[in-house]
PDB file of C-alpha atoms in Angstrom:
ATOM      1  CA  MET A 255      17.336  18.146  16.112  1.00  0.00           C
ATOM      2  CA  PRO A 256      13.682  18.477  15.121  1.00  0.00           C
ATOM      3  CA  SER A 257      12.223  21.920  14.662  1.00  0.00           C
ATOM      4  CA  GLN A 258       9.369  23.172  16.807  1.00  0.00           C
ATOM      5  CA  GLU A 259       7.003  22.270  13.984  1.00  0.00           C
ATOM      6  CA  GLU A 260       8.147  18.658  14.353  1.00  0.00           C
ATOM      7  CA  ALA A 261       6.880  18.013  17.855  1.00  0.00           C
ATOM      8  CA  ILE A 262       7.507  14.336  18.495  1.00  0.00           C
ATOM      9  CA  PRO A 263       5.145  12.171  20.552  1.00  0.00           C
ATOM     10  CA  VAL A 264       7.279  10.586  23.257  1.00  0.00           C
ATOM     11  CA  TYR A 265       6.621   7.007  22.140  1.00  0.00           C
ATOM     12  CA  ILE A 266       7.692   7.554  18.524  1.00  0.00           C
ATOM     13  CA  ASP A 267      11.249   6.421  17.824  1.00  0.00           C
ATOM     14  CA  THR A 268      12.818   8.857  15.384  1.00  0.00           C
ATOM     15  CA  THR A 269      16.141   7.015  15.306  1.00  0.00           C
ATOM     16  CA  LYS A 270      14.596   4.723  12.695  1.00  0.00           C
ATOM     17  CA  ALA A 271      12.524   5.730   9.732  1.00  0.00           C
ATOM     18  CA  SER A 272       8.891   4.672   9.638  1.00  0.00           C
ATOM     19  CA  ILE A 273       7.410   3.090   6.507  1.00  0.00           C
ATOM     20  CA  ALA A 274       4.274   5.204   6.838  1.00  0.00           C
ATOM     21  CA  ARG A 275       6.240   8.418   7.379  1.00  0.00           C
ATOM     22  CA  VAL A 276       8.625   7.656   4.499  1.00  0.00           C
ATOM     23  CA  TYR A 277       5.666   7.222   2.154  1.00  0.00           C
ATOM     24  CA  ASP A 278       4.324  10.508   3.477  1.00  0.00           C
ATOM     25  CA  ALA A 279       7.663  12.133   2.627  1.00  0.00           C
ATOM     26  CA  PHE A 280       7.580  10.602  -0.862  1.00  0.00           C
ATOM     27  CA  LEU A 281       4.106  12.147  -1.316  1.00  0.00           C
ATOM     28  CA  ASN A 282       5.377  15.528  -0.089  1.00  0.00           C
ATOM     29  CA  GLY A 283       3.293  15.259   3.067  1.00  0.00           C
ATOM     30  CA  LYS A 284       3.877  16.882   6.450  1.00  0.00           C
ATOM     31  CA  ASP A 285       3.689  13.919   8.859  1.00  0.00           C
ATOM     32  CA  ASN A 286       7.353  12.916   8.632  1.00  0.00           C
ATOM     33  CA  TYR A 287      10.663  13.672  10.316  1.00  0.00           C
ATOM     34  CA  GLU A 288      14.213  14.259   9.150  1.00  0.00           C
ATOM     35  CA  ILE A 289      15.067  10.557   9.445  1.00  0.00           C
ATOM     36  CA  ASP A 290      12.249   9.753   7.001  1.00  0.00           C
ATOM     37  CA  ARG A 291      13.277  12.430   4.520  1.00  0.00           C
ATOM     38  CA  GLU A 292      16.793  10.976   4.629  1.00  0.00           C
ATOM     39  CA  VAL A 293      15.412   7.761   3.072  1.00  0.00           C
ATOM     40  CA  LEU A 294      13.861   9.753   0.242  1.00  0.00           C
ATOM     41  CA  ARG A 295      17.097  11.637  -0.374  1.00  0.00           C
ATOM     42  CA  ARG A 296      19.136   8.429  -0.468  1.00  0.00           C
ATOM     43  CA  VAL A 297      16.836   6.771  -2.995  1.00  0.00           C
ATOM     44  CA  GLN A 298      16.820   9.964  -5.071  1.00  0.00           C
ATOM     45  CA  GLN A 299      20.589   9.624  -5.367  1.00  0.00           C
ATOM     46  CA  VAL A 300      20.050   6.654  -7.695  1.00  0.00           C
ATOM     47  CA  ALA A 301      16.556   7.572  -8.936  1.00  0.00           C
ATOM     48  CA  PRO A 302      15.872  11.319  -8.867  1.00  0.00           C
ATOM     49  CA  GLU A 303      12.186  10.783  -9.670  1.00  0.00           C
ATOM     50  CA  ALA A 304      11.774   8.187  -6.874  1.00  0.00           C
ATOM     51  CA  SER A 305       8.726   9.910  -5.390  1.00  0.00           C
ATOM     52  CA  GLN A 306       6.807   8.757  -8.478  1.00  0.00           C
ATOM     53  CA  LEU A 307       6.791   5.251  -6.973  1.00  0.00           C
ATOM     54  CA  ALA A 308       4.546   6.503  -4.192  1.00  0.00           C
ATOM     55  CA  TRP A 309       2.331   8.502  -6.522  1.00  0.00           C
ATOM     56  CA  ASP A 310       1.818   5.542  -8.866  1.00  0.00           C
ATOM     57  CA  ASN A 311       0.926   3.397  -5.867  1.00  0.00           C
ATOM     58  CA  ARG A 312      -1.544   5.999  -4.568  1.00  0.00           C
ATOM     59  CA  ASP A 313      -3.134   6.498  -7.978  1.00  0.00           C
ATOM     60  CA  PHE A 314      -3.525   2.736  -8.378  1.00  0.00           C
ATOM     61  CA  LEU A 315      -5.310   2.579  -5.017  1.00  0.00           C
ATOM     62  CA  ILE A 316      -7.735   5.277  -6.140  1.00  0.00           C
ATOM     63  CA  ARG A 317      -8.527   3.621  -9.475  1.00  0.00           C
ATOM     64  CA  ALA A 318      -8.844   0.122  -7.998  1.00  0.00           C
ATOM     65  CA  THR A 319     -11.145   1.344  -5.232  1.00  0.00           C
ATOM     66  CA  ARG A 320     -13.254   3.234  -7.737  1.00  0.00           C
ATOM     67  CA  PHE A 321     -13.518   0.131  -9.934  1.00  0.00           C
ATOM     68  CA  ILE A 322     -14.577  -2.145  -7.084  1.00  0.00           C
ATOM     69  CA  ALA A 323     -17.038   0.352  -5.608  1.00  0.00           C
ATOM     70  CA  SER A 324     -18.662   1.139  -8.952  1.00  0.00           C
ATOM     71  CA  GLN A 325     -18.540  -2.207 -10.776  1.00  0.00           C
ATOM     72  CA  THR A 326     -18.683  -5.110  -8.332  1.00  0.00           C
ATOM     73  CA  GLY A 327     -21.349  -4.248  -5.783  1.00  0.00           C
ATOM     74  CA  ILE A 328     -18.890  -4.831  -2.927  1.00  0.00           C
ATOM     75  CA  THR A 329     -19.385  -2.504   0.029  1.00  0.00           C
ATOM     76  CA  GLN A 330     -16.791  -3.954   2.446  1.00  0.00           C
ATOM     77  CA  PHE A 331     -13.124  -3.014   2.334  1.00  0.00           C
ATOM     78  CA  LEU A 332     -10.206  -4.296   4.429  1.00  0.00           C
ATOM     79  CA  ASP A 333      -7.245  -2.000   3.800  1.00  0.00           C
ATOM     80  CA  CYS A 334      -4.019  -3.483   5.201  1.00  0.00           C
ATOM     81  CA  GLY A 335      -1.255  -0.982   5.890  1.00  0.00           C
ATOM     82  CA  SER A 336      -3.420   2.104   5.684  1.00  0.00           C
ATOM     83  CA  GLY A 337      -0.547   4.520   6.199  1.00  0.00           C
ATOM     84  CA  LEU A 338      -1.022   8.181   6.994  1.00  0.00           C
ATOM     85  CA  PRO A 339      -4.122  10.128   6.004  1.00  0.00           C
ATOM     86  CA  THR A 340      -3.699  11.919   2.711  1.00  0.00           C
ATOM     87  CA  ALA A 341      -5.939  13.009  -0.129  1.00  0.00           C
ATOM     88  CA  GLU A 342      -8.264  10.350  -1.506  1.00  0.00           C
ATOM     89  CA  ASN A 343      -8.066   7.530   0.985  1.00  0.00           C
ATOM     90  CA  THR A 344      -9.900   4.268   0.385  1.00  0.00           C
ATOM     91  CA  HIS A 345     -12.952   5.283   2.411  1.00  0.00           C
ATOM     92  CA  GLN A 346     -13.286   8.611   0.622  1.00  0.00           C
ATOM     93  CA  VAL A 347     -13.216   7.016  -2.824  1.00  0.00           C
ATOM     94  CA  ALA A 348     -15.474   4.097  -1.904  1.00  0.00           C
ATOM     95  CA  GLN A 349     -18.042   6.072   0.050  1.00  0.00           C
ATOM     96  CA  ARG A 350     -18.362   8.697  -2.646  1.00  0.00           C
ATOM     97  CA  LEU A 351     -19.707   5.937  -4.899  1.00  0.00           C
ATOM     98  CA  GLN A 352     -21.221   3.667  -2.224  1.00  0.00           C
ATOM     99  CA  PRO A 353     -22.183   5.806   0.802  1.00  0.00           C
ATOM    100  CA  GLU A 354     -22.949   2.652   2.790  1.00  0.00           C
ATOM    101  CA  ALA A 355     -19.489   1.166   2.174  1.00  0.00           C
ATOM    102  CA  LYS A 356     -17.659   0.011   5.300  1.00  0.00           C
ATOM    103  CA  VAL A 357     -13.882   0.396   5.445  1.00  0.00           C
ATOM    104  CA  VAL A 358     -11.627  -1.103   8.094  1.00  0.00           C
ATOM    105  CA  TYR A 359      -8.028   0.141   8.088  1.00  0.00           C
ATOM    106  CA  VAL A 360      -5.250  -1.898   9.696  1.00  0.00           C
ATOM    107  CA  ASP A 361      -1.834  -0.538  10.651  1.00  0.00           C
ATOM    108  CA  ASN A 362       0.480  -0.839  13.646  1.00  0.00           C
ATOM    109  CA  ASP A 363       2.737   2.139  13.033  1.00  0.00           C
ATOM    110  CA  PRO A 364       2.760   4.447  16.100  1.00  0.00           C
ATOM    111  CA  VAL A 365       2.674   7.613  14.016  1.00  0.00           C
ATOM    112  CA  VAL A 366      -0.374   6.338  12.159  1.00  0.00           C
ATOM    113  CA  LEU A 367      -2.045   5.679  15.491  1.00  0.00           C
ATOM    114  CA  ALA A 368      -1.058   9.130  16.745  1.00  0.00           C
ATOM    115  CA  HIS A 369      -2.075  11.163  13.712  1.00  0.00           C
ATOM    116  CA  GLY A 370      -4.382   8.962  11.711  1.00  0.00           C
ATOM    117  CA  ARG A 371      -7.171   7.652  13.882  1.00  0.00           C
ATOM    118  CA  ALA A 372      -9.216  10.844  14.158  1.00  0.00           C
ATOM    119  CA  LEU A 373      -8.897  11.679  10.480  1.00  0.00           C
ATOM    120  CA  LEU A 374      -9.684   8.169   9.282  1.00  0.00           C
ATOM    121  CA  GLU A 375     -12.689   7.748  11.519  1.00  0.00           C
ATOM    122  CA  GLU A 376     -14.712  10.345   9.679  1.00  0.00           C
ATOM    123  CA  ASN A 377     -18.006   8.521   9.966  1.00  0.00           C
ATOM    124  CA  GLU A 378     -19.677   5.435  11.369  1.00  0.00           C
ATOM    125  CA  GLN A 379     -18.707   3.431   8.282  1.00  0.00           C
ATOM    126  CA  THR A 380     -14.932   3.916   8.705  1.00  0.00           C
ATOM    127  CA  HIS A 381     -12.919   2.088  11.357  1.00  0.00           C
ATOM    128  CA  PHE A 382      -9.308   1.552  12.400  1.00  0.00           C
ATOM    129  CA  THR A 383      -7.474  -1.202  14.246  1.00  0.00           C
ATOM    130  CA  ALA A 384      -3.842  -1.599  15.259  1.00  0.00           C
ATOM    131  CA  ALA A 385      -2.363  -4.941  14.236  1.00  0.00           C
ATOM    132  CA  ASP A 386       0.439  -6.555  12.217  1.00  0.00           C
ATOM    133  CA  ILE A 387      -0.741  -6.972   8.624  1.00  0.00           C
ATOM    134  CA  PHE A 388       1.904  -9.671   8.045  1.00  0.00           C
ATOM    135  CA  GLN A 389       0.104 -11.890  10.561  1.00  0.00           C
ATOM    136  CA  PRO A 390      -3.058 -12.774   8.625  1.00  0.00           C
ATOM    137  CA  GLU A 391      -4.422 -15.092  11.285  1.00  0.00           C
ATOM    138  CA  GLU A 392      -4.258 -12.215  13.759  1.00  0.00           C
ATOM    139  CA  ILE A 393      -6.002  -9.827  11.368  1.00  0.00           C
ATOM    140  CA  LEU A 394      -8.712 -12.309  10.422  1.00  0.00           C
ATOM    141  CA  ALA A 395      -9.537 -12.903  14.083  1.00  0.00           C
ATOM    142  CA  ASN A 396      -9.283  -9.220  15.013  1.00  0.00           C
ATOM    143  CA  GLU A 397     -12.235  -7.938  17.025  1.00  0.00           C
ATOM    144  CA  VAL A 398     -12.709  -4.760  14.967  1.00  0.00           C
ATOM    145  CA  VAL A 399     -12.363  -6.592  11.644  1.00  0.00           C
ATOM    146  CA  ARG A 400     -14.923  -9.208  12.673  1.00  0.00           C
ATOM    147  CA  LYS A 401     -17.292  -6.641  14.141  1.00  0.00           C
ATOM    148  CA  TYR A 402     -17.589  -4.476  11.071  1.00  0.00           C
ATOM    149  CA  LEU A 403     -16.956  -6.849   8.154  1.00  0.00           C
ATOM    150  CA  ASP A 404     -19.275  -9.728   7.264  1.00  0.00           C
ATOM    151  CA  PHE A 405     -17.192 -12.651   6.006  1.00  0.00           C
ATOM    152  CA  SER A 406     -20.266 -14.341   4.588  1.00  0.00           C
ATOM    153  CA  GLU A 407     -20.378 -11.600   1.926  1.00  0.00           C
ATOM    154  CA  PRO A 408     -17.687 -10.544  -0.572  1.00  0.00           C
ATOM    155  CA  ILE A 409     -14.916  -8.292   0.734  1.00  0.00           C
ATOM    156  CA  ALA A 410     -12.281  -6.187  -0.999  1.00  0.00           C
ATOM    157  CA  LEU A 411      -8.856  -6.816   0.553  1.00  0.00           C
ATOM    158  CA  PHE A 412      -6.068  -4.340  -0.173  1.00  0.00           C
ATOM    159  CA  GLN A 413      -2.299  -4.772   0.235  1.00  0.00           C
ATOM    160  CA  PHE A 414      -1.052  -1.679  -1.548  1.00  0.00           C
ATOM    161  CA  GLY A 415       2.666  -1.024  -1.169  1.00  0.00           C
ATOM    162  CA  THR A 416       3.000  -3.299   1.855  1.00  0.00           C
ATOM    163  CA  LEU A 417       4.515  -6.687   1.059  1.00  0.00           C
ATOM    164  CA  HIS A 418       7.712  -5.270  -0.413  1.00  0.00           C
ATOM    165  CA  HIS A 419       8.457  -4.170   3.151  1.00  0.00           C
ATOM    166  CA  TYR A 420       8.131  -7.733   4.414  1.00  0.00           C
ATOM    167  CA  ASP A 421      11.281  -9.861   4.552  1.00  0.00           C
ATOM    168  CA  GLY A 422      10.527 -12.475   7.189  1.00  0.00           C
ATOM    169  CA  GLU A 423      10.775 -16.246   7.103  1.00  0.00           C
ATOM    170  CA  ARG A 424       7.207 -16.774   5.960  1.00  0.00           C
ATOM    171  CA  ALA A 425       6.782 -16.427   2.200  1.00  0.00           C
ATOM    172  CA  PRO A 426       4.684 -13.437   1.073  1.00  0.00           C
ATOM    173  CA  SER A 427       2.669 -15.842  -1.096  1.00  0.00           C
ATOM    174  CA  ASP A 428       1.808 -17.846   2.026  1.00  0.00           C
ATOM    175  CA  ILE A 429       0.693 -14.696   3.825  1.00  0.00           C
ATOM    176  CA  MET A 430      -1.604 -13.827   0.949  1.00  0.00           C
ATOM    177  CA  LYS A 431      -2.926 -17.396   0.688  1.00  0.00           C
ATOM    178  CA  ALA A 432      -4.035 -17.211   4.315  1.00  0.00           C
ATOM    179  CA  TYR A 433      -5.940 -14.029   3.554  1.00  0.00           C
ATOM    180  CA  VAL A 434      -7.450 -15.297   0.307  1.00  0.00           C
ATOM    181  CA  ASP A 435      -8.530 -18.607   1.835  1.00  0.00           C
ATOM    182  CA  ALA A 436     -10.574 -16.683   4.403  1.00  0.00           C
ATOM    183  CA  LEU A 437     -12.385 -14.534   1.842  1.00  0.00           C
ATOM    184  CA  PRO A 438     -15.773 -15.608   0.490  1.00  0.00           C
ATOM    185  CA  SER A 439     -16.360 -16.256  -3.200  1.00  0.00           C
ATOM    186  CA  GLY A 440     -16.773 -13.047  -5.179  1.00  0.00           C
ATOM    187  CA  SER A 441     -14.229 -11.132  -3.096  1.00  0.00           C
ATOM    188  CA  TYR A 442     -11.537  -8.999  -4.706  1.00  0.00           C
ATOM    189  CA  VAL A 443      -7.876  -8.516  -3.807  1.00  0.00           C
ATOM    190  CA  GLY A 444      -5.818  -5.484  -4.807  1.00  0.00           C
ATOM    191  CA  LEU A 445      -2.025  -5.529  -4.448  1.00  0.00           C
ATOM    192  CA  THR A 446       0.929  -3.435  -5.579  1.00  0.00           C
ATOM    193  CA  HIS A 447       4.614  -4.235  -5.166  1.00  0.00           C
ATOM    194  CA  PHE A 448       8.074  -2.937  -6.050  1.00  0.00           C
ATOM    195  CA  TYR A 449       9.192  -4.780  -9.194  1.00  0.00           C
ATOM    196  CA  ASP A 450      12.429  -5.961 -10.745  1.00  0.00           C
ATOM    197  CA  PRO A 451      11.592  -6.031 -14.494  1.00  0.00           C
ATOM    198  CA  GLY A 452      14.471  -8.375 -15.268  1.00  0.00           C
ATOM    199  CA  THR A 453      15.711  -6.205 -18.135  1.00  0.00           C
ATOM    200  CA  GLU A 454      19.230  -4.846 -18.250  1.00  0.00           C
ATOM    201  CA  GLU A 455      18.143  -1.208 -18.039  1.00  0.00           C
ATOM    202  CA  TYR A 456      15.451  -1.346 -15.373  1.00  0.00           C
ATOM    203  CA  SER A 457      16.668  -4.315 -13.339  1.00  0.00           C
ATOM    204  CA  GLU A 458      19.830  -2.404 -12.511  1.00  0.00           C
ATOM    205  CA  LEU A 459      17.724   0.558 -11.419  1.00  0.00           C
ATOM    206  CA  ALA A 460      15.518  -1.675  -9.260  1.00  0.00           C
ATOM    207  CA  ARG A 461      18.517  -3.222  -7.537  1.00  0.00           C
ATOM    208  CA  ARG A 462      20.100   0.169  -6.876  1.00  0.00           C
ATOM    209  CA  MET A 463      16.867   1.417  -5.321  1.00  0.00           C
ATOM    210  CA  GLU A 464      16.511  -1.767  -3.292  1.00  0.00           C
ATOM    211  CA  ASP A 465      20.036  -1.356  -1.958  1.00  0.00           C
ATOM    212  CA  MET A 466      19.244   2.198  -0.912  1.00  0.00           C
ATOM    213  CA  PHE A 467      15.961   1.235   0.738  1.00  0.00           C
ATOM    214  CA  VAL A 468      17.319  -1.804   2.579  1.00  0.00           C
ATOM    215  CA  HIS A 469      20.410  -0.005   3.850  1.00  0.00           C
ATOM    216  CA  SER A 470      18.565   3.190   4.729  1.00  0.00           C
ATOM    217  CA  PRO A 471      17.214   4.086   8.188  1.00  0.00           C
ATOM    218  CA  MET A 472      13.971   2.359   7.138  1.00  0.00           C
ATOM    219  CA  GLY A 473      15.646  -0.970   6.389  1.00  0.00           C
ATOM    220  CA  SER A 474      13.152  -2.462   3.938  1.00  0.00           C
ATOM    221  CA  GLY A 475      12.025  -2.318   0.320  1.00  0.00           C
ATOM    222  CA  ARG A 476      12.375  -5.463  -1.780  1.00  0.00           C
ATOM    223  CA  PHE A 477      12.010  -5.431  -5.568  1.00  0.00           C
ATOM    224  CA  ARG A 478      10.683  -8.878  -6.505  1.00  0.00           C
ATOM    225  CA  THR A 479      10.227 -10.610  -9.849  1.00  0.00           C
ATOM    226  CA  MET A 480       7.021 -11.004 -11.848  1.00  0.00           C
ATOM    227  CA  ASP A 481       6.698 -14.669 -10.819  1.00  0.00           C
ATOM    228  CA  GLU A 482       7.245 -13.846  -7.150  1.00  0.00           C
ATOM    229  CA  ILE A 483       4.587 -11.134  -7.209  1.00  0.00           C
ATOM    230  CA  ALA A 484       2.153 -13.208  -9.279  1.00  0.00           C
ATOM    231  CA  SER A 485       2.321 -15.898  -6.580  1.00  0.00           C
ATOM    232  CA  MET A 486       0.691 -13.413  -4.199  1.00  0.00           C
ATOM    233  CA  PHE A 487      -2.630 -13.813  -6.064  1.00  0.00           C
ATOM    234  CA  PRO A 488      -3.274 -17.506  -5.269  1.00  0.00           C
ATOM    235  CA  GLY A 489      -6.271 -18.930  -7.105  1.00  0.00           C
ATOM    236  CA  LEU A 490      -7.522 -15.496  -8.151  1.00  0.00           C
ATOM    237  CA  GLU A 491      -8.822 -14.472 -11.551  1.00  0.00           C
ATOM    238  CA  LEU A 492      -6.980 -11.276 -12.463  1.00  0.00           C
ATOM    239  CA  VAL A 493      -9.046  -8.418 -13.800  1.00  0.00           C
ATOM    240  CA  ALA A 494      -7.791  -7.239 -17.204  1.00  0.00           C
ATOM    241  CA  PRO A 495      -5.132  -6.067 -17.951  1.00  0.00           C
ATOM    242  CA  GLY A 496      -3.688  -8.371 -15.277  1.00  0.00           C
ATOM    243  CA  LEU A 497      -0.452  -7.804 -13.384  1.00  0.00           C
ATOM    244  CA  VAL A 498       1.054  -4.732 -15.021  1.00  0.00           C
ATOM    245  CA  ARG A 499       2.899  -1.536 -14.269  1.00  0.00           C
ATOM    246  CA  CYS A 500       0.704   0.479 -11.912  1.00  0.00           C
ATOM    247  CA  VAL A 501       0.560   3.352 -14.357  1.00  0.00           C
ATOM    248  CA  ASP A 502      -0.860   0.992 -17.022  1.00  0.00           C
ATOM    249  CA  TRP A 503      -3.763  -0.337 -14.928  1.00  0.00           C
ATOM    250  CA  TRP A 504      -6.804   1.502 -16.300  1.00  0.00           C
ATOM    251  CA  PRO A 505      -5.226   4.964 -16.501  1.00  0.00           C
ATOM    252  CA  ASP A 506      -7.566   7.930 -16.353  1.00  0.00           C
ATOM    253  CA  GLY A 507      -6.577   9.203 -19.774  1.00  0.00           C
ATOM    254  CA  PRO A 508      -4.151   8.899 -22.675  1.00  0.00           C
ATOM    255  CA  ARG A 509      -0.435   9.111 -21.988  1.00  0.00           C
ATOM    256  CA  VAL A 510       1.173  12.186 -23.495  1.00  0.00           C
ATOM    257  CA  LYS A 511       4.603  12.009 -21.884  1.00  0.00           C
ATOM    258  CA  PRO A 512       7.129   9.184 -21.526  1.00  0.00           C
ATOM    259  CA  LEU A 513       7.303   7.194 -18.315  1.00  0.00           C
ATOM    260  CA  ASP A 514       9.910   7.999 -15.710  1.00  0.00           C
ATOM    261  CA  PRO A 515      12.317   5.062 -15.309  1.00  0.00           C
ATOM    262  CA  VAL A 516      11.035   4.220 -11.813  1.00  0.00           C
ATOM    263  CA  GLN A 517       7.512   3.757 -13.175  1.00  0.00           C
ATOM    264  CA  HIS A 518       8.730   0.499 -14.717  1.00  0.00           C
ATOM    265  CA  CYS A 519       9.561  -0.712 -11.202  1.00  0.00           C
ATOM    266  CA  ILE A 520       6.180  -0.909  -9.462  1.00  0.00           C
ATOM    267  CA  ILE A 521       3.377  -3.192 -10.608  1.00  0.00           C
ATOM    268  CA  GLY A 522      -0.052  -4.176  -9.393  1.00  0.00           C
ATOM    269  CA  ALA A 523      -3.206  -6.093 -10.099  1.00  0.00           C
ATOM    270  CA  VAL A 524      -6.732  -6.715  -8.891  1.00  0.00           C
ATOM    271  CA  GLY A 525      -7.956 -10.312  -8.673  1.00  0.00           C
ATOM    272  CA  ARG A 526     -11.341 -11.901  -8.041  1.00  0.00           C
ATOM    273  CA  LYS A 527     -11.859 -15.026  -5.963  1.00  0.00           C
ATOM    274  CA  PRO A 528     -14.058 -17.453  -7.934  1.00  0.00           C
TER     275      PRO A 528
END
């Protein structure tokens, strides 16, 4: 039974873990329930440092947003799968460098709608819409997206930590192609994904974590190969150093301690549309 501190909105189903709430639990946040923390505990059975997956993903988002806002001149951001508000969201990073930057967040998780809207809509440049990010045609025609983003000018599209939770009939590469095809020249795409390194040591770890994720109350979390993830950047020119471990993409300083094993199992890249 939930404690009094875990008051549950009546329309939120706590019999199944929520992707957004599980990430919140991985980041040691407060917007999660016991069912979500159960996912974290299960994954920690095979990877005690599993929460580092979420931190590497979050840190990548911060660095990629900072790069785009400071180096490319882009002031429009479409963040798919925004998740729950936490420190250093896309709009906070972008607008610190480009105060005029517009950010549209997309998510259809009820708990994000319940807890996130007020915090995300901090100013007139930040907006939120509820939609299925795995339906690109729906997103690209969305009223809020079209109202606040100008598709005649370059846009930064983010899919951070999202597509490894997709396991439908449509290929993830096809989903991303639909998005990329709609972006104007000069746009950038940032994406991170759970990764199976294909090596004896880390591939076994990836598969154990995948088994825990998929058979947990959340029911999703695929660790795909380098080729599978690379196919999600169709026709894009990858910014150096390319598709690499998240922790290796323009780190903020020198590394003075060895990587945790799970840090070999999440990769990302930023690509530019010619």
